[in-house]
C-alpha positions as semicolon CSV with decimal commas, in nm:
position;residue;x (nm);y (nm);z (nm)
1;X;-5,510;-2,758;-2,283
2;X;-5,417;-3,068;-2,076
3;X;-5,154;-2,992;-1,806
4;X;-4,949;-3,224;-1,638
5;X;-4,985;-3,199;-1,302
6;X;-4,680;-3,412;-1,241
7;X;-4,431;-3,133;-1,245
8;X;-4,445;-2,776;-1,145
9;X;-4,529;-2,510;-1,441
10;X;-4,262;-2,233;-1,383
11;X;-4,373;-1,917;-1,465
12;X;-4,173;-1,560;-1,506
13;X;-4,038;-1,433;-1,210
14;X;-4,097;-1,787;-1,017
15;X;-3,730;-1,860;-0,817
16;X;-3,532;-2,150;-0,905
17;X;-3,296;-2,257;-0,548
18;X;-3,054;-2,494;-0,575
19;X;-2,846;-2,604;-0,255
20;X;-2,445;-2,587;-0,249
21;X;-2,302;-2,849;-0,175
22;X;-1,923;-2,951;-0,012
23;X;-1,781;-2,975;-0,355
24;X;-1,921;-2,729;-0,499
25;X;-1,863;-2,456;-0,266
26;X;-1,543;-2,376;-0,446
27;X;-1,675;-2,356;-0,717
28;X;-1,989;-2,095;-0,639
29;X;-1,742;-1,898;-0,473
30;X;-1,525;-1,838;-0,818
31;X;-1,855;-1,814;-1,020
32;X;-2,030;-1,582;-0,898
33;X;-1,681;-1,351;-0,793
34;X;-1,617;-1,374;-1,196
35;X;-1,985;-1,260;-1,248
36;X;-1,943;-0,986;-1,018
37;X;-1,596;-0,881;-1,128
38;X;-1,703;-0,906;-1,539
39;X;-2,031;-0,775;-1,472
40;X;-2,256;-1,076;-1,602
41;X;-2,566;-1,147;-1,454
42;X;-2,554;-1,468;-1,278
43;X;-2,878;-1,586;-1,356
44;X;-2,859;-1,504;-1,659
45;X;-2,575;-1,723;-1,687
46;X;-2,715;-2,009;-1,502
47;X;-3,009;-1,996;-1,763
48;X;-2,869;-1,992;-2,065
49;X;-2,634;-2,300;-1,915
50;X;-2,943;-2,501;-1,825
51;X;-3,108;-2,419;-2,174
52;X;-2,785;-2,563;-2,365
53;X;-2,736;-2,824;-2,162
54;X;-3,116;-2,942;-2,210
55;X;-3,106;-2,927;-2,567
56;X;-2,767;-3,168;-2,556
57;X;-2,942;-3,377;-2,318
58;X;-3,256;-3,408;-2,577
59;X;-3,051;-3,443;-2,858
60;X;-2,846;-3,759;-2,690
61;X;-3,195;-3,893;-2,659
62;X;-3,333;-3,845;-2,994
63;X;-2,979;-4,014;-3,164
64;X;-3,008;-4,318;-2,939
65;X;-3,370;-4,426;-2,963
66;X;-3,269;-4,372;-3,320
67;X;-2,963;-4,602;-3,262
68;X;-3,210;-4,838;-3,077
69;X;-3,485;-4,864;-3,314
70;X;-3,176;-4,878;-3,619
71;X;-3,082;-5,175;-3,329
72;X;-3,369;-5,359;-3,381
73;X;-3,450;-5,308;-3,765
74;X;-3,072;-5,448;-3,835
75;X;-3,175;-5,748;-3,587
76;X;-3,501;-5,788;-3,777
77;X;-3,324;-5,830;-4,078
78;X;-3,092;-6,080;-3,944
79;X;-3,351;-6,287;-3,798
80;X;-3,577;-6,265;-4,097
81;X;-3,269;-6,374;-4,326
82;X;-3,165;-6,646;-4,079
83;X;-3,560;-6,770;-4,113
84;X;-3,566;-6,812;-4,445
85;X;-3,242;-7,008;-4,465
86;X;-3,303;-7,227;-4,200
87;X;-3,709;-7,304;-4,252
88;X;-3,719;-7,273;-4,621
89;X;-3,358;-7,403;-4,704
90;X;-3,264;-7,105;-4,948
């Protein structure tokens, strides 16, 4: 197996930190009060959050290289016509 050595390999049980910042504050406060109050685990949470929103974040990618390459195929068509009726006088 090759590994990328670019990125770190996360492994169970490894810690994920992220920092707080001014305005968010607020807004860690009142999350992790509602965890604590509705009993849900935070990280838990935070997890399944990260999942979802990396799946969205793929699938935005996958529909616009689609658009892109759809993009150039229409342009390639164009140009192609455009050709023909120009340099061969259709």
């Amino acid at each position: 197996m090759v590994r990328d050595t670019k990125y770190k390999r996360y492994r169970n049980g490894d810690q994920i930190h992220i920092s707080v910042t001014k305005d968010f504050a607020d807004t860690a406060t009142e999350f992790f009060r509602f965890c604590r109050e509705l009993g849900y685990n935070p990280s838990e949470v935070m997890r399944g959050a990260i999942a979802d929103w990396l799946e969205k974040q793929k699938e935005i990618q996958r529909i616009y290289k689609e658009s892109q390459m759809e993009k150039s195929d229409m342009l390639g068509k164009v140009i192609e016509s455009y050709e023909r009726s120009v340099l061969y006088e259709e």
